[in-house]
Short mmCIF file of the C-alpha atoms (twelve columns), coordinates in Angstrom:
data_MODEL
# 
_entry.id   MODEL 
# 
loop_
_atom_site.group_PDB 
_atom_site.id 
_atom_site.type_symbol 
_atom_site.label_atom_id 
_atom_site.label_alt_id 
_atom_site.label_comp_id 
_atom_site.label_asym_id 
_atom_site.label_seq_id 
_atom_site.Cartn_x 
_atom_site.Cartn_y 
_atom_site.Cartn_z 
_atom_site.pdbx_PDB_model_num 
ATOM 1   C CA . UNK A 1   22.234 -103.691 -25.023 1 
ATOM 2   C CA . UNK A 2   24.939 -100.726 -25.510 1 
ATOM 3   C CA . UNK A 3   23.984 -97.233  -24.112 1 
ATOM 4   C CA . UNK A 4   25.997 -94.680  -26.040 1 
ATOM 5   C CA . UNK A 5   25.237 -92.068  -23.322 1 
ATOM 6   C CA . UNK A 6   24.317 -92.713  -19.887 1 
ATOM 7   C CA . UNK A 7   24.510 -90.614  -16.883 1 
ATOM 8   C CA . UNK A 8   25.781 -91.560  -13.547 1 
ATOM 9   C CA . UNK A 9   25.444 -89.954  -9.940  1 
ATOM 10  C CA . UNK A 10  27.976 -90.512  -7.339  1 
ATOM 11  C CA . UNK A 11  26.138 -89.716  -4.080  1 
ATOM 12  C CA . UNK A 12  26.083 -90.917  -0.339  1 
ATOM 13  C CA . UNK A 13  22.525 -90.345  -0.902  1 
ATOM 14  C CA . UNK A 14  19.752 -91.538  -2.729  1 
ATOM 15  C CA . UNK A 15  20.259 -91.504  -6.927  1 
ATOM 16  C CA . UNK A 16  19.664 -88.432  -8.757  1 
ATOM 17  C CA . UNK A 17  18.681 -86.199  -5.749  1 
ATOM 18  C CA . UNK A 18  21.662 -86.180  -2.989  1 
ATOM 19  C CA . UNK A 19  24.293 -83.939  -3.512  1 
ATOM 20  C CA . UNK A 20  27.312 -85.368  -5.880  1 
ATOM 21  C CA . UNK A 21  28.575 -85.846  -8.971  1 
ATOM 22  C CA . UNK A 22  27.381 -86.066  -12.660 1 
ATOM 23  C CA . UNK A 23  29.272 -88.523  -14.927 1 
ATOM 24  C CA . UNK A 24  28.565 -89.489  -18.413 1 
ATOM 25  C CA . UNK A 25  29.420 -92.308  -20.166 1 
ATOM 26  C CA . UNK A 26  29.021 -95.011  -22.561 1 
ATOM 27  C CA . UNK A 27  27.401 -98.722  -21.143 1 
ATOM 28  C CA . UNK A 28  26.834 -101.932 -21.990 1 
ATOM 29  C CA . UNK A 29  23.748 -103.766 -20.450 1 
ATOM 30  C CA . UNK A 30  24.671 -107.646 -20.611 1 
ATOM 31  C CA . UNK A 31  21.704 -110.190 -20.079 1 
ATOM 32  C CA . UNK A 32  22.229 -113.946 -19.911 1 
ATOM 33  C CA . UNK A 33  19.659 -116.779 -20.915 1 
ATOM 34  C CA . UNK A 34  17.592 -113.598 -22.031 1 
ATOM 35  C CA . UNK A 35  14.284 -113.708 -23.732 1 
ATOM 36  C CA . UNK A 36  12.315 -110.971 -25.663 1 
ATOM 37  C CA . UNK A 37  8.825  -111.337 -24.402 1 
ATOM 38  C CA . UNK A 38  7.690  -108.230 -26.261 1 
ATOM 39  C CA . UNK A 39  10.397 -106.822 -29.356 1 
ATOM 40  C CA . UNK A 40  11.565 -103.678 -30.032 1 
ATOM 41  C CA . UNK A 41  8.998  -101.921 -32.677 1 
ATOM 42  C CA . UNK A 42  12.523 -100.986 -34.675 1 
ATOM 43  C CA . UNK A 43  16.438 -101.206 -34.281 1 
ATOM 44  C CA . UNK A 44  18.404 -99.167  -33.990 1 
ATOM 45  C CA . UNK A 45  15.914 -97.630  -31.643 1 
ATOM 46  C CA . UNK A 46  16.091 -94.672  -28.271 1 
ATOM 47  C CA . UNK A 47  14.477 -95.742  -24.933 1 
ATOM 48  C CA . UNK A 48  13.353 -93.197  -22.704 1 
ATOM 49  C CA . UNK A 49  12.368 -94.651  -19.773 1 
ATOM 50  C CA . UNK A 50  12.397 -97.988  -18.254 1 
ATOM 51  C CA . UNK A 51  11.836 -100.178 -14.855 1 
ATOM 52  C CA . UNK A 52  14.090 -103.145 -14.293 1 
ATOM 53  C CA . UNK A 53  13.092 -106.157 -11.406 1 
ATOM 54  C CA . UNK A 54  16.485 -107.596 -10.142 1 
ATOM 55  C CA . UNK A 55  15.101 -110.289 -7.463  1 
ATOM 56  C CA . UNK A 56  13.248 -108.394 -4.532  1 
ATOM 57  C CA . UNK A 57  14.402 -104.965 -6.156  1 
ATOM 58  C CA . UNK A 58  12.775 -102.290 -7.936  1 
ATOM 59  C CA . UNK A 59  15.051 -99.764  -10.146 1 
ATOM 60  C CA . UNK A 60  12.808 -97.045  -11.972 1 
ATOM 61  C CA . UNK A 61  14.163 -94.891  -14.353 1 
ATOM 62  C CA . UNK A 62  17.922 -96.363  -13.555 1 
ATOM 63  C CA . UNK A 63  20.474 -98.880  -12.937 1 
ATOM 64  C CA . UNK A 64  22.924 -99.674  -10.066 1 
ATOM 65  C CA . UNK A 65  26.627 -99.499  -11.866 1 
ATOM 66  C CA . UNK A 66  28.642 -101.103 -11.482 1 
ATOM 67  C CA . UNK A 67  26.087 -104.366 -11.440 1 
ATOM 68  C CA . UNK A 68  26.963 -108.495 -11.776 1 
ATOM 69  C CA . UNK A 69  24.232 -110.225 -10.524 1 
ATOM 70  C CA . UNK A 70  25.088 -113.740 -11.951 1 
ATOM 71  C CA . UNK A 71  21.678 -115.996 -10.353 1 
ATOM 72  C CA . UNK A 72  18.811 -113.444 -10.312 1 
ATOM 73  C CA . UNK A 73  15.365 -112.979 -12.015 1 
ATOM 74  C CA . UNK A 74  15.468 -109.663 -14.122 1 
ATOM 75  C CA . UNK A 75  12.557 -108.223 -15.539 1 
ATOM 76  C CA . UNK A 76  13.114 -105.294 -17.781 1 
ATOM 77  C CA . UNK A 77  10.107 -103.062 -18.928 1 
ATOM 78  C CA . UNK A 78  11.633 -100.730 -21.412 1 
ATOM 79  C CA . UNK A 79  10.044 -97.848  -23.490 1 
ATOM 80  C CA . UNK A 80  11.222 -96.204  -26.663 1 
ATOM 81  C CA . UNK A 81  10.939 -92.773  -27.726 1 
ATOM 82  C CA . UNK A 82  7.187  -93.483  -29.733 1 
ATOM 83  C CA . UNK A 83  5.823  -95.317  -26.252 1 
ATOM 84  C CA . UNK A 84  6.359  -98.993  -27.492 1 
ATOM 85  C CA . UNK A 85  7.020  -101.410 -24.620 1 
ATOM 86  C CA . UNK A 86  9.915  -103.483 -24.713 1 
ATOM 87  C CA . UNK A 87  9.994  -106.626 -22.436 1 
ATOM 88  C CA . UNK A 88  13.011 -109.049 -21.344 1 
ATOM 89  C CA . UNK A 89  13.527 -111.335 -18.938 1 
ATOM 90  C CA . UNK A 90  16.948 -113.067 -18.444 1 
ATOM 91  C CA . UNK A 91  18.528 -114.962 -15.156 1 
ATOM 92  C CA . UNK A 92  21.400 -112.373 -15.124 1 
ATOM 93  C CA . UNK A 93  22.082 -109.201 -15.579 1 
ATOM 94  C CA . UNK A 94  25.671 -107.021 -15.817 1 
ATOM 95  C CA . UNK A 95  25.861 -103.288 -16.102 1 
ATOM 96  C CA . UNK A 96  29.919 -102.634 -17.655 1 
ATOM 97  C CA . UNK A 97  31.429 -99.314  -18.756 1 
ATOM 98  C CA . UNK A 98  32.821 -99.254  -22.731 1 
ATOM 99  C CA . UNK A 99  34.234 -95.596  -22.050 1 
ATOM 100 C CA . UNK A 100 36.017 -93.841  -19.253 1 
ATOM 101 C CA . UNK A 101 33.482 -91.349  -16.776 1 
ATOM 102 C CA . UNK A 102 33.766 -87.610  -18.013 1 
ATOM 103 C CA . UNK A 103 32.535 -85.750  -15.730 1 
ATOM 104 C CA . UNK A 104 29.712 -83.000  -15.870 1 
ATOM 105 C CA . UNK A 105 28.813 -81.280  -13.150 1 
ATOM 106 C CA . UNK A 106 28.346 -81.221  -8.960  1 
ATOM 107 C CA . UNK A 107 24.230 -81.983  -8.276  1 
ATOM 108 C CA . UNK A 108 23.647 -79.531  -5.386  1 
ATOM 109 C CA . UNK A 109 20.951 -82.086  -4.063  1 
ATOM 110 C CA . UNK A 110 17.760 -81.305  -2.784  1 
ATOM 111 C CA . UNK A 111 18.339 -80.072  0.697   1 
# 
């Protein structure tokens, strides 16, 4: 799956709520022995939310990156911008840059 716009925080802390930095930038999602247990509605399409399963770990609403887990269960529950649900499961996963980071901003964080 390609993300033309994604947004990354670079923090000690936890993801989107530490202080640090805001990146964009463009990202490929790679899954291997994948299979569509429920299609996309349409294509091209927008998600706006998702939660993905890698093993024993929850991500909601984001990704690690970078991310090469080559023998893991990954269970992706994707939305798209109408509310359809989108479900995958593969044995690998890889999160990859296709553009450099521009940066954005500083996140002040929470505290």
């Amino acid at each position: 799956m390609h993300f033309a716009y994604a947004v990354l925080h670079r923090s000690l802390g936890a993801d989107g709520i530490d202080r640090g930095e805001v990146y964009s930038l463009s990202l490929d999602v790679i899954l291997g022995d994948a299979s569509i247990v429920r299609p996309f509605a349409a294509l091209p399409t927008t998600l706006s939310d998702g939660v993905a399963r890698i093993g024993d770990t929850v991500y909601e609403g984001r990704l690690p990156y970078p991310l090469d887990q080559q023998r893991a269960i990954v269970d992706l529950e994707l939305w798209d911008d109408r509310g359809n649900l989108i479900r995958i499961v593969a044995q690998s996963i890889a999160v990859q840059a296709r553009s450099v980071e521009v940066y954005v901003e500083d996140l002040p964080g929470a505290g």
